[in-house]
Amino acid sequence: MNGQPTTTGPAAAKGWRVWWQLLRPHTLTASFVPVLIGTALAMPLTRIDIPLFLAMLTASILIQAATNMFNEYYDYKRGLDNEHSVGIGGAIVRHGVSPNTVMGIAVTFCGVSVLLGIYICMESSWWLAVIGSLCIAAGYFYTGGPLPIAYTPLGEVAAGLFMGMGIILIAFFIQTGTLTLDSLLVSIPIAILVGAILMANNIRDREGDEKNGRKTLAILLGHKGAVRFLAGMFIVSYLWVLILVLAGEVTPWILLVFLSIPKSIQAVRGFQGKTTNTEMAPAMKFTAQVNTLFGFLLAVGLFLNQWI
């Protein structure tokens, strides 16, 4: 498996779709939705700096894309992926892209993110350099290093903290120069839903991951327990928003997020009674769609509160 990648089969064709797959676009919502929310939260307090917003948005997307490529590279190197694997980007094992090319692109994306981060720090605070470095390190050590986060039960926590809560708070801070209790409270359900994307991925890959020595939360809970946990993550996210509104902490407009409930039901039902990766693949996509729709509706609610 650690030899040269295969290029057999119709899927080995080159083209822009190969590189688009490499980005794993269904995961990129976990990077740009938090930026939108953090910026929307800042609107009542300040005039939005558009160049800073665009720099933050681009850097966040690049870090997420680089994380996906580190994941693809190290899963290939450790023999976890092959041309029959379901749900991966597949640039290496199915499309014949060189592993070194994948790693090179990931490092380049990180380098561009660093340059954007320098600009952001110059316009806000150099303390963000520390936080940005931690975000990049988390992306690398998710599947890289001697003890990858992906091999532990802490993957969902790390993803939620860095790609959910962390991005919202940074996006808010660079616009306002401060943090508020409201920005922290609103970031929590998004952190949970970012973690839910990873939980869905780990439910789908549970059996293969266990055979390859991983100890993810989905493995520890078992299939039924992990699906219940995923459902609980959805429930807590919606209840959290409802409590914030009832407590008067945020605008009732954010109750728009409840329009995404049907997608969360589809995600949970998509895992129930399923046994193969192929059967569970749609449920993972539904989970990503919950994150996208929930986050987008939350941002819309915050924008409407400012405009109406």
PDB file of C-alpha atoms in Angstrom:
ATOM      1  CA  MET A   1       0.000   0.000   0.000  1.00  0.00           C
ATOM      2  CA  ASN A   2       2.881   2.387   0.592  1.00  0.00           C
ATOM      3  CA  GLY A   3       4.050   1.942  -2.979  1.00  0.00           C
ATOM      4  CA  GLN A   4       2.902   3.929  -5.955  1.00  0.00           C
ATOM      5  CA  PRO A   5      -0.808   4.852  -6.100  1.00  0.00           C
ATOM      6  CA  THR A   6      -2.965   3.033  -8.618  1.00  0.00           C
ATOM      7  CA  THR A   7      -4.467   4.665 -11.664  1.00  0.00           C
ATOM      8  CA  THR A   8      -6.766   1.901 -12.837  1.00  0.00           C
ATOM      9  CA  GLY A   9     -10.471   2.220 -13.587  1.00  0.00           C
ATOM     10  CA  PRO A  10     -12.571   5.002 -15.014  1.00  0.00           C
ATOM     11  CA  ALA A  11     -12.191   7.076 -11.869  1.00  0.00           C
ATOM     12  CA  ALA A  12      -8.493   7.495 -12.633  1.00  0.00           C
ATOM     13  CA  ALA A  13      -9.233  10.170 -15.231  1.00  0.00           C
ATOM     14  CA  LYS A  14      -7.595  13.525 -14.602  1.00  0.00           C
ATOM     15  CA  GLY A  15      -9.316  16.852 -14.647  1.00  0.00           C
ATOM     16  CA  TRP A  16     -10.547  19.606 -12.371  1.00  0.00           C
ATOM     17  CA  ARG A  17     -12.907  17.178 -10.628  1.00  0.00           C
ATOM     18  CA  VAL A  18      -9.928  15.295  -9.208  1.00  0.00           C
ATOM     19  CA  TRP A  19      -8.592  18.432  -7.542  1.00  0.00           C
ATOM     20  CA  TRP A  20     -12.062  19.464  -6.429  1.00  0.00           C
ATOM     21  CA  GLN A  21     -12.484  16.055  -4.771  1.00  0.00           C
ATOM     22  CA  LEU A  22      -9.122  16.469  -3.089  1.00  0.00           C
ATOM     23  CA  LEU A  23     -10.466  19.552  -1.309  1.00  0.00           C
ATOM     24  CA  ARG A  24     -13.363  17.441   0.080  1.00  0.00           C
ATOM     25  CA  PRO A  25     -15.792  20.329  -0.520  1.00  0.00           C
ATOM     26  CA  HIS A  26     -18.549  18.969   1.726  1.00  0.00           C
ATOM     27  CA  THR A  27     -16.262  19.667   4.715  1.00  0.00           C
ATOM     28  CA  LEU A  28     -15.411  23.253   3.756  1.00  0.00           C
ATOM     29  CA  THR A  29     -18.652  24.549   5.250  1.00  0.00           C
ATOM     30  CA  ALA A  30     -17.017  23.903   8.617  1.00  0.00           C
ATOM     31  CA  SER A  31     -14.574  26.695   7.749  1.00  0.00           C
ATOM     32  CA  PHE A  32     -16.571  29.451   6.073  1.00  0.00           C
ATOM     33  CA  VAL A  33     -19.838  29.243   8.077  1.00  0.00           C
ATOM     34  CA  PRO A  34     -18.114  30.169  11.372  1.00  0.00           C
ATOM     35  CA  VAL A  35     -16.486  33.184   9.690  1.00  0.00           C
ATOM     36  CA  LEU A  36     -19.902  34.383   8.525  1.00  0.00           C
ATOM     37  CA  ILE A  37     -21.338  33.970  12.013  1.00  0.00           C
ATOM     38  CA  GLY A  38     -18.454  35.718  13.772  1.00  0.00           C
ATOM     39  CA  THR A  39     -18.717  38.624  11.336  1.00  0.00           C
ATOM     40  CA  ALA A  40     -22.509  38.814  11.698  1.00  0.00           C
ATOM     41  CA  LEU A  41     -22.121  38.943  15.478  1.00  0.00           C
ATOM     42  CA  ALA A  42     -19.758  41.894  15.100  1.00  0.00           C
ATOM     43  CA  MET A  43     -22.099  43.964  12.917  1.00  0.00           C
ATOM     44  CA  PRO A  44     -24.037  45.660  15.753  1.00  0.00           C
ATOM     45  CA  LEU A  45     -20.779  46.743  17.384  1.00  0.00           C
ATOM     46  CA  THR A  46     -18.689  48.054  14.515  1.00  0.00           C
ATOM     47  CA  ARG A  47     -18.424  48.733  10.806  1.00  0.00           C
ATOM     48  CA  ILE A  48     -17.237  45.567   9.101  1.00  0.00           C
ATOM     49  CA  ASP A  49     -13.758  45.697   7.593  1.00  0.00           C
ATOM     50  CA  ILE A  50     -14.317  43.860   4.288  1.00  0.00           C
ATOM     51  CA  PRO A  51     -10.607  43.154   3.483  1.00  0.00           C
ATOM     52  CA  LEU A  52     -10.167  41.630   6.952  1.00  0.00           C
ATOM     53  CA  PHE A  53     -13.311  39.553   6.486  1.00  0.00           C
ATOM     54  CA  LEU A  54     -12.113  38.238   3.108  1.00  0.00           C
ATOM     55  CA  ALA A  55      -8.631  37.487   4.479  1.00  0.00           C
ATOM     56  CA  MET A  56     -10.116  35.565   7.394  1.00  0.00           C
ATOM     57  CA  LEU A  57     -12.528  33.696   5.139  1.00  0.00           C
ATOM     58  CA  THR A  58      -9.782  32.682   2.704  1.00  0.00           C
ATOM     59  CA  ALA A  59      -7.342  31.636   5.419  1.00  0.00           C
ATOM     60  CA  SER A  60      -9.987  29.553   7.155  1.00  0.00           C
ATOM     61  CA  ILE A  61     -10.943  27.707   3.967  1.00  0.00           C
ATOM     62  CA  LEU A  62      -7.289  27.071   3.090  1.00  0.00           C
ATOM     63  CA  ILE A  63      -6.541  25.628   6.532  1.00  0.00           C
ATOM     64  CA  GLN A  64      -9.536  23.290   6.281  1.00  0.00           C
ATOM     65  CA  ALA A  65      -8.512  22.215   2.780  1.00  0.00           C
ATOM     66  CA  ALA A  66      -4.924  21.630   3.950  1.00  0.00           C
ATOM     67  CA  THR A  67      -6.232  19.534   6.848  1.00  0.00           C
ATOM     68  CA  ASN A  68      -8.155  17.378   4.381  1.00  0.00           C
ATOM     69  CA  MET A  69      -5.001  16.877   2.319  1.00  0.00           C
ATOM     70  CA  PHE A  70      -2.896  15.986   5.363  1.00  0.00           C
ATOM     71  CA  ASN A  71      -5.618  13.470   6.165  1.00  0.00           C
ATOM     72  CA  GLU A  72      -5.508  11.966   2.679  1.00  0.00           C
ATOM     73  CA  TYR A  73      -1.691  11.834   2.667  1.00  0.00           C
ATOM     74  CA  TYR A  74      -1.278  10.145   6.047  1.00  0.00           C
ATOM     75  CA  ASP A  75      -4.182   7.737   5.603  1.00  0.00           C
ATOM     76  CA  TYR A  76      -2.497   6.601   2.383  1.00  0.00           C
ATOM     77  CA  LYS A  77       0.929   6.321   4.005  1.00  0.00           C
ATOM     78  CA  ARG A  78      -0.482   4.285   6.884  1.00  0.00           C
ATOM     79  CA  GLY A  79      -2.306   1.953   4.505  1.00  0.00           C
ATOM     80  CA  LEU A  80      -5.819   2.969   5.575  1.00  0.00           C
ATOM     81  CA  ASP A  81      -6.983   3.956   2.091  1.00  0.00           C
ATOM     82  CA  ASN A  82      -7.154   2.000  -1.144  1.00  0.00           C
ATOM     83  CA  GLU A  83      -8.942   2.331  -4.481  1.00  0.00           C
ATOM     84  CA  HIS A  84     -12.027   0.614  -3.023  1.00  0.00           C
ATOM     85  CA  SER A  85     -12.360   2.914  -0.007  1.00  0.00           C
ATOM     86  CA  VAL A  86     -15.641   4.824   0.285  1.00  0.00           C
ATOM     87  CA  GLY A  87     -15.999   8.499   1.069  1.00  0.00           C
ATOM     88  CA  ILE A  88     -12.404   9.701   0.798  1.00  0.00           C
ATOM     89  CA  GLY A  89     -11.083  12.294  -1.600  1.00  0.00           C
ATOM     90  CA  GLY A  90      -9.334   9.556  -3.608  1.00  0.00           C
ATOM     91  CA  ALA A  91      -6.764  11.738  -5.371  1.00  0.00           C
ATOM     92  CA  ILE A  92      -3.929   9.382  -4.401  1.00  0.00           C
ATOM     93  CA  VAL A  93      -5.469   5.912  -4.403  1.00  0.00           C
ATOM     94  CA  ARG A  94      -7.945   6.284  -7.251  1.00  0.00           C
ATOM     95  CA  HIS A  95      -6.663   9.127  -9.429  1.00  0.00           C
ATOM     96  CA  GLY A  96      -2.908   8.532  -9.287  1.00  0.00           C
ATOM     97  CA  VAL A  97      -1.933  11.927  -7.858  1.00  0.00           C
ATOM     98  CA  SER A  98       1.497  11.742  -6.236  1.00  0.00           C
ATOM     99  CA  PRO A  99       1.434  11.731  -2.416  1.00  0.00           C
ATOM    100  CA  ASN A 100       4.221  14.324  -2.487  1.00  0.00           C
ATOM    101  CA  THR A 101       2.024  16.553  -4.647  1.00  0.00           C
ATOM    102  CA  VAL A 102      -0.815  16.299  -2.119  1.00  0.00           C
ATOM    103  CA  MET A 103       1.551  17.158   0.731  1.00  0.00           C
ATOM    104  CA  GLY A 104       3.079  20.002  -1.291  1.00  0.00           C
ATOM    105  CA  ILE A 105      -0.313  21.576  -1.940  1.00  0.00           C
ATOM    106  CA  ALA A 106      -1.254  21.245   1.731  1.00  0.00           C
ATOM    107  CA  VAL A 107       1.960  22.968   2.836  1.00  0.00           C
ATOM    108  CA  THR A 108       1.428  25.688   0.221  1.00  0.00           C
ATOM    109  CA  PHE A 109      -2.089  26.327   1.500  1.00  0.00           C
ATOM    110  CA  CYS A 110      -0.714  26.606   5.028  1.00  0.00           C
ATOM    111  CA  GLY A 111       1.943  29.034   3.786  1.00  0.00           C
ATOM    112  CA  VAL A 112      -0.662  31.269   2.136  1.00  0.00           C
ATOM    113  CA  SER A 113      -2.722  31.107   5.334  1.00  0.00           C
ATOM    114  CA  VAL A 114       0.294  32.293   7.288  1.00  0.00           C
ATOM    115  CA  LEU A 115       0.733  35.276   4.960  1.00  0.00           C
ATOM    116  CA  LEU A 116      -2.938  36.149   5.343  1.00  0.00           C
ATOM    117  CA  GLY A 117      -2.560  35.692   9.079  1.00  0.00           C
ATOM    118  CA  ILE A 118       0.283  38.202   9.155  1.00  0.00           C
ATOM    119  CA  TYR A 119      -1.962  40.751   7.454  1.00  0.00           C
ATOM    120  CA  ILE A 120      -4.773  39.992   9.930  1.00  0.00           C
ATOM    121  CA  CYS A 121      -2.391  40.382  12.873  1.00  0.00           C
ATOM    122  CA  MET A 122      -1.070  43.682  11.516  1.00  0.00           C
ATOM    123  CA  GLU A 123      -4.636  44.988  11.378  1.00  0.00           C
ATOM    124  CA  SER A 124      -5.783  43.579  14.727  1.00  0.00           C
ATOM    125  CA  SER A 125      -3.512  41.864  17.281  1.00  0.00           C
ATOM    126  CA  TRP A 126      -0.324  39.829  17.126  1.00  0.00           C
ATOM    127  CA  TRP A 127      -1.747  37.531  19.795  1.00  0.00           C
ATOM    128  CA  LEU A 128      -3.751  35.994  16.980  1.00  0.00           C
ATOM    129  CA  ALA A 129      -0.494  34.631  15.557  1.00  0.00           C
ATOM    130  CA  VAL A 130      -0.378  32.174  18.449  1.00  0.00           C
ATOM    131  CA  ILE A 131      -3.975  31.084  17.925  1.00  0.00           C
ATOM    132  CA  GLY A 132      -3.531  30.810  14.160  1.00  0.00           C
ATOM    133  CA  SER A 133      -0.437  28.675  14.641  1.00  0.00           C
ATOM    134  CA  LEU A 134      -2.392  26.367  16.936  1.00  0.00           C
ATOM    135  CA  CYS A 135      -5.126  26.020  14.306  1.00  0.00           C
ATOM    136  CA  ILE A 136      -2.603  25.045  11.625  1.00  0.00           C
ATOM    137  CA  ALA A 137      -0.881  22.643  14.037  1.00  0.00           C
ATOM    138  CA  ALA A 138      -4.219  21.041  14.902  1.00  0.00           C
ATOM    139  CA  GLY A 139      -4.891  20.549  11.190  1.00  0.00           C
ATOM    140  CA  TYR A 140      -1.566  18.775  10.724  1.00  0.00           C
ATOM    141  CA  PHE A 141      -1.638  16.681  13.901  1.00  0.00           C
ATOM    142  CA  TYR A 142      -5.175  15.513  13.228  1.00  0.00           C
ATOM    143  CA  THR A 143      -3.701  12.704  11.123  1.00  0.00           C
ATOM    144  CA  GLY A 144       0.037  13.516  11.255  1.00  0.00           C
ATOM    145  CA  GLY A 145       2.625  13.089  13.965  1.00  0.00           C
ATOM    146  CA  PRO A 146       3.317  10.137  16.292  1.00  0.00           C
ATOM    147  CA  LEU A 147      -0.146  10.201  17.933  1.00  0.00           C
ATOM    148  CA  PRO A 148      -2.719  11.593  15.483  1.00  0.00           C
ATOM    149  CA  ILE A 149      -5.796  13.181  17.036  1.00  0.00           C
ATOM    150  CA  ALA A 150      -7.884  11.166  14.568  1.00  0.00           C
ATOM    151  CA  TYR A 151      -6.773   7.986  16.328  1.00  0.00           C
ATOM    152  CA  THR A 152      -8.187   9.124  19.691  1.00  0.00           C
ATOM    153  CA  PRO A 153     -11.677   9.889  21.085  1.00  0.00           C
ATOM    154  CA  LEU A 154     -10.796  13.609  21.037  1.00  0.00           C
ATOM    155  CA  GLY A 155     -11.238  14.257  17.320  1.00  0.00           C
ATOM    156  CA  GLU A 156     -14.726  15.731  17.650  1.00  0.00           C
ATOM    157  CA  VAL A 157     -13.624  17.999  20.505  1.00  0.00           C
ATOM    158  CA  ALA A 158     -10.571  19.269  18.623  1.00  0.00           C
ATOM    159  CA  ALA A 159     -12.562  19.922  15.443  1.00  0.00           C
ATOM    160  CA  GLY A 160     -15.304  21.733  17.329  1.00  0.00           C
ATOM    161  CA  LEU A 161     -12.933  23.923  19.310  1.00  0.00           C
ATOM    162  CA  PHE A 162     -10.601  24.931  16.493  1.00  0.00           C
ATOM    163  CA  MET A 163     -12.853  24.914  13.421  1.00  0.00           C
ATOM    164  CA  GLY A 164     -16.065  25.959  15.151  1.00  0.00           C
ATOM    165  CA  MET A 165     -15.691  28.055  18.251  1.00  0.00           C
ATOM    166  CA  GLY A 166     -12.168  29.255  17.473  1.00  0.00           C
ATOM    167  CA  ILE A 167     -12.964  30.612  14.012  1.00  0.00           C
ATOM    168  CA  ILE A 168     -16.133  32.381  15.179  1.00  0.00           C
ATOM    169  CA  LEU A 169     -14.289  34.103  18.012  1.00  0.00           C
ATOM    170  CA  ILE A 170     -11.338  35.110  15.813  1.00  0.00           C
ATOM    171  CA  ALA A 171     -13.665  36.465  13.105  1.00  0.00           C
ATOM    172  CA  PHE A 172     -15.516  38.451  15.780  1.00  0.00           C
ATOM    173  CA  PHE A 173     -12.335  39.696  17.449  1.00  0.00           C
ATOM    174  CA  ILE A 174     -10.636  40.990  14.308  1.00  0.00           C
ATOM    175  CA  GLN A 175     -13.650  43.187  13.633  1.00  0.00           C
ATOM    176  CA  THR A 176     -14.324  44.422  17.176  1.00  0.00           C
ATOM    177  CA  GLY A 177     -11.016  44.106  19.018  1.00  0.00           C
ATOM    178  CA  THR A 178     -12.739  42.314  21.881  1.00  0.00           C
ATOM    179  CA  LEU A 179     -14.723  39.218  22.851  1.00  0.00           C
ATOM    180  CA  THR A 180     -18.167  39.125  24.432  1.00  0.00           C
ATOM    181  CA  LEU A 181     -20.221  36.564  26.299  1.00  0.00           C
ATOM    182  CA  ASP A 182     -22.731  36.495  23.450  1.00  0.00           C
ATOM    183  CA  SER A 183     -20.050  35.637  20.887  1.00  0.00           C
ATOM    184  CA  LEU A 184     -18.877  32.765  23.087  1.00  0.00           C
ATOM    185  CA  LEU A 185     -22.381  31.431  23.714  1.00  0.00           C
ATOM    186  CA  VAL A 186     -23.400  31.572  20.042  1.00  0.00           C
ATOM    187  CA  SER A 187     -20.236  29.714  19.015  1.00  0.00           C
ATOM    188  CA  ILE A 188     -21.065  26.638  21.112  1.00  0.00           C
ATOM    189  CA  PRO A 189     -23.775  25.034  18.920  1.00  0.00           C
ATOM    190  CA  ILE A 190     -21.611  25.577  15.841  1.00  0.00           C
ATOM    191  CA  ALA A 191     -18.697  23.888  17.603  1.00  0.00           C
ATOM    192  CA  ILE A 192     -20.982  20.943  18.356  1.00  0.00           C
ATOM    193  CA  LEU A 193     -22.142  20.672  14.739  1.00  0.00           C
ATOM    194  CA  VAL A 194     -18.591  20.852  13.381  1.00  0.00           C
ATOM    195  CA  GLY A 195     -17.796  17.968  15.719  1.00  0.00           C
ATOM    196  CA  ALA A 196     -20.910  16.204  14.389  1.00  0.00           C
ATOM    197  CA  ILE A 197     -19.422  16.172  10.871  1.00  0.00           C
ATOM    198  CA  LEU A 198     -16.450  14.279  12.229  1.00  0.00           C
ATOM    199  CA  MET A 199     -18.667  11.980  14.295  1.00  0.00           C
ATOM    200  CA  ALA A 200     -20.650  11.098  11.161  1.00  0.00           C
ATOM    201  CA  ASN A 201     -17.428  10.326   9.298  1.00  0.00           C
ATOM    202  CA  ASN A 202     -16.219   8.129  12.159  1.00  0.00           C
ATOM    203  CA  ILE A 203     -19.537   6.262  12.367  1.00  0.00           C
ATOM    204  CA  ARG A 204     -19.288   5.426   8.675  1.00  0.00           C
ATOM    205  CA  ASP A 205     -15.644   4.337   8.959  1.00  0.00           C
ATOM    206  CA  ARG A 206     -15.930   2.704  12.394  1.00  0.00           C
ATOM    207  CA  GLU A 207     -15.198  -0.903  11.450  1.00  0.00           C
ATOM    208  CA  GLY A 208     -12.270  -0.078   9.179  1.00  0.00           C
ATOM    209  CA  ASP A 209     -10.828   2.378  11.697  1.00  0.00           C
ATOM    210  CA  GLU A 210     -11.013  -0.199  14.484  1.00  0.00           C
ATOM    211  CA  LYS A 211      -9.153  -2.766  12.379  1.00  0.00           C
ATOM    212  CA  ASN A 212      -6.414  -0.201  11.780  1.00  0.00           C
ATOM    213  CA  GLY A 213      -5.888   0.653  15.438  1.00  0.00           C
ATOM    214  CA  ARG A 214      -7.937   3.813  15.830  1.00  0.00           C
ATOM    215  CA  LYS A 215      -9.808   4.505  19.078  1.00  0.00           C
ATOM    216  CA  THR A 216     -12.367   7.056  17.947  1.00  0.00           C
ATOM    217  CA  LEU A 217     -15.407   7.947  20.013  1.00  0.00           C
ATOM    218  CA  ALA A 218     -17.601   6.091  17.507  1.00  0.00           C
ATOM    219  CA  ILE A 219     -15.559   2.930  18.105  1.00  0.00           C
ATOM    220  CA  LEU A 220     -15.825   3.249  21.878  1.00  0.00           C
ATOM    221  CA  LEU A 221     -19.594   3.827  21.739  1.00  0.00           C
ATOM    222  CA  GLY A 222     -20.383   1.213  19.087  1.00  0.00           C
ATOM    223  CA  HIS A 223     -22.655   1.861  16.103  1.00  0.00           C
ATOM    224  CA  LYS A 224     -25.953   2.324  17.951  1.00  0.00           C
ATOM    225  CA  GLY A 225     -24.367   4.340  20.745  1.00  0.00           C
ATOM    226  CA  ALA A 226     -22.540   6.592  18.287  1.00  0.00           C
ATOM    227  CA  VAL A 227     -25.730   7.250  16.299  1.00  0.00           C
ATOM    228  CA  ARG A 228     -27.521   8.162  19.538  1.00  0.00           C
ATOM    229  CA  PHE A 229     -24.637  10.448  20.433  1.00  0.00           C
ATOM    230  CA  LEU A 230     -24.889  12.133  17.033  1.00  0.00           C
ATOM    231  CA  ALA A 231     -28.622  12.649  17.577  1.00  0.00           C
ATOM    232  CA  GLY A 232     -27.823  14.107  20.984  1.00  0.00           C
ATOM    233  CA  MET A 233     -25.384  16.555  19.412  1.00  0.00           C
ATOM    234  CA  PHE A 234     -28.149  17.807  17.124  1.00  0.00           C
ATOM    235  CA  ILE A 235     -30.654  18.073  19.976  1.00  0.00           C
ATOM    236  CA  VAL A 236     -28.263  19.996  22.229  1.00  0.00           C
ATOM    237  CA  SER A 237     -27.458  22.432  19.403  1.00  0.00           C
ATOM    238  CA  TYR A 238     -31.130  23.304  18.834  1.00  0.00           C
ATOM    239  CA  LEU A 239     -31.942  23.458  22.546  1.00  0.00           C
ATOM    240  CA  TRP A 240     -28.928  25.713  23.115  1.00  0.00           C
ATOM    241  CA  VAL A 241     -30.241  28.225  20.582  1.00  0.00           C
ATOM    242  CA  LEU A 242     -33.731  28.096  22.090  1.00  0.00           C
ATOM    243  CA  ILE A 243     -32.366  28.714  25.598  1.00  0.00           C
ATOM    244  CA  LEU A 244     -30.288  31.677  24.372  1.00  0.00           C
ATOM    245  CA  VAL A 245     -33.395  33.240  22.816  1.00  0.00           C
ATOM    246  CA  LEU A 246     -35.590  32.604  25.867  1.00  0.00           C
ATOM    247  CA  ALA A 247     -32.880  34.089  28.099  1.00  0.00           C
ATOM    248  CA  GLY A 248     -32.836  37.227  25.955  1.00  0.00           C
ATOM    249  CA  GLU A 249     -29.167  36.807  25.081  1.00  0.00           C
ATOM    250  CA  VAL A 250     -29.694  36.821  21.316  1.00  0.00           C
ATOM    251  CA  THR A 251     -32.281  37.863  18.737  1.00  0.00           C
ATOM    252  CA  PRO A 252     -35.293  35.582  18.144  1.00  0.00           C
ATOM    253  CA  TRP A 253     -34.395  35.728  14.451  1.00  0.00           C
ATOM    254  CA  ILE A 254     -31.854  32.966  15.018  1.00  0.00           C
ATOM    255  CA  LEU A 255     -34.733  30.557  15.615  1.00  0.00           C
ATOM    256  CA  LEU A 256     -34.573  30.245  11.829  1.00  0.00           C
ATOM    257  CA  VAL A 257     -32.062  27.457  12.526  1.00  0.00           C
ATOM    258  CA  PHE A 258     -35.013  25.191  13.359  1.00  0.00           C
ATOM    259  CA  LEU A 259     -35.742  25.018   9.635  1.00  0.00           C
ATOM    260  CA  SER A 260     -32.727  22.696   9.413  1.00  0.00           C
ATOM    261  CA  ILE A 261     -34.260  20.067  11.725  1.00  0.00           C
ATOM    262  CA  PRO A 262     -35.512  17.848   8.836  1.00  0.00           C
ATOM    263  CA  LYS A 263     -31.920  17.490   7.615  1.00  0.00           C
ATOM    264  CA  SER A 264     -30.748  16.389  11.054  1.00  0.00           C
ATOM    265  CA  ILE A 265     -33.520  13.774  11.155  1.00  0.00           C
ATOM    266  CA  GLN A 266     -32.409  12.523   7.733  1.00  0.00           C
ATOM    267  CA  ALA A 267     -28.827  12.288   8.980  1.00  0.00           C
ATOM    268  CA  VAL A 268     -29.722  10.192  12.021  1.00  0.00           C
ATOM    269  CA  ARG A 269     -32.104   7.936  10.110  1.00  0.00           C
ATOM    270  CA  GLY A 270     -29.463   7.519   7.420  1.00  0.00           C
ATOM    271  CA  PHE A 271     -27.251   5.712   9.936  1.00  0.00           C
ATOM    272  CA  GLN A 272     -29.897   3.620  11.653  1.00  0.00           C
ATOM    273  CA  GLY A 273     -29.895   0.012  10.559  1.00  0.00           C
ATOM    274  CA  LYS A 274     -27.093   0.580   8.054  1.00  0.00           C
ATOM    275  CA  THR A 275     -24.047  -1.682   8.018  1.00  0.00           C
ATOM    276  CA  THR A 276     -21.885  -0.735   5.028  1.00  0.00           C
ATOM    277  CA  ASN A 277     -19.904   2.398   4.210  1.00  0.00           C
ATOM    278  CA  THR A 278     -21.818   2.852   0.967  1.00  0.00           C
ATOM    279  CA  GLU A 279     -25.179   2.750   2.757  1.00  0.00           C
ATOM    280  CA  MET A 280     -24.017   5.287   5.336  1.00  0.00           C
ATOM    281  CA  ALA A 281     -22.327   7.722   2.937  1.00  0.00           C
ATOM    282  CA  PRO A 282     -25.540   9.754   2.323  1.00  0.00           C
ATOM    283  CA  ALA A 283     -26.031  10.184   6.077  1.00  0.00           C
ATOM    284  CA  MET A 284     -22.620  11.785   6.351  1.00  0.00           C
ATOM    285  CA  LYS A 285     -23.541  14.236   3.592  1.00  0.00           C
ATOM    286  CA  PHE A 286     -26.780  15.057   5.410  1.00  0.00           C
ATOM    287  CA  THR A 287     -24.758  15.807   8.545  1.00  0.00           C
ATOM    288  CA  ALA A 288     -22.561  18.245   6.646  1.00  0.00           C
ATOM    289  CA  GLN A 289     -25.708  19.820   5.215  1.00  0.00           C
ATOM    290  CA  VAL A 290     -27.082  20.286   8.742  1.00  0.00           C
ATOM    291  CA  ASN A 291     -23.941  22.227   9.641  1.00  0.00           C
ATOM    292  CA  THR A 292     -24.221  24.339   6.505  1.00  0.00           C
ATOM    293  CA  LEU A 293     -27.936  25.084   6.780  1.00  0.00           C
ATOM    294  CA  PHE A 294     -27.918  25.620  10.553  1.00  0.00           C
ATOM    295  CA  GLY A 295     -24.929  27.952  10.346  1.00  0.00           C
ATOM    296  CA  PHE A 296     -26.245  29.836   7.326  1.00  0.00           C
ATOM    297  CA  LEU A 297     -29.663  30.357   8.946  1.00  0.00           C
ATOM    298  CA  LEU A 298     -27.987  31.479  12.159  1.00  0.00           C
ATOM    299  CA  ALA A 299     -25.957  34.045  10.222  1.00  0.00           C
ATOM    300  CA  VAL A 300     -29.085  35.171   8.344  1.00  0.00           C
ATOM    301  CA  GLY A 301     -30.916  35.617  11.635  1.00  0.00           C
ATOM    302  CA  LEU A 302     -28.078  37.773  12.972  1.00  0.00           C
ATOM    303  CA  PHE A 303     -28.000  39.834   9.775  1.00  0.00           C
ATOM    304  CA  LEU A 304     -31.792  40.324   9.850  1.00  0.00           C
ATOM    305  CA  ASN A 305     -31.576  41.549  13.427  1.00  0.00           C
ATOM    306  CA  GLN A 306     -29.189  44.243  12.252  1.00  0.00           C
ATOM    307  CA  TRP A 307     -31.128  45.256   9.133  1.00  0.00           C
ATOM    308  CA  ILE A 308     -34.743  45.119  10.353  1.00  0.00           C
TER     309      ILE A 308
END
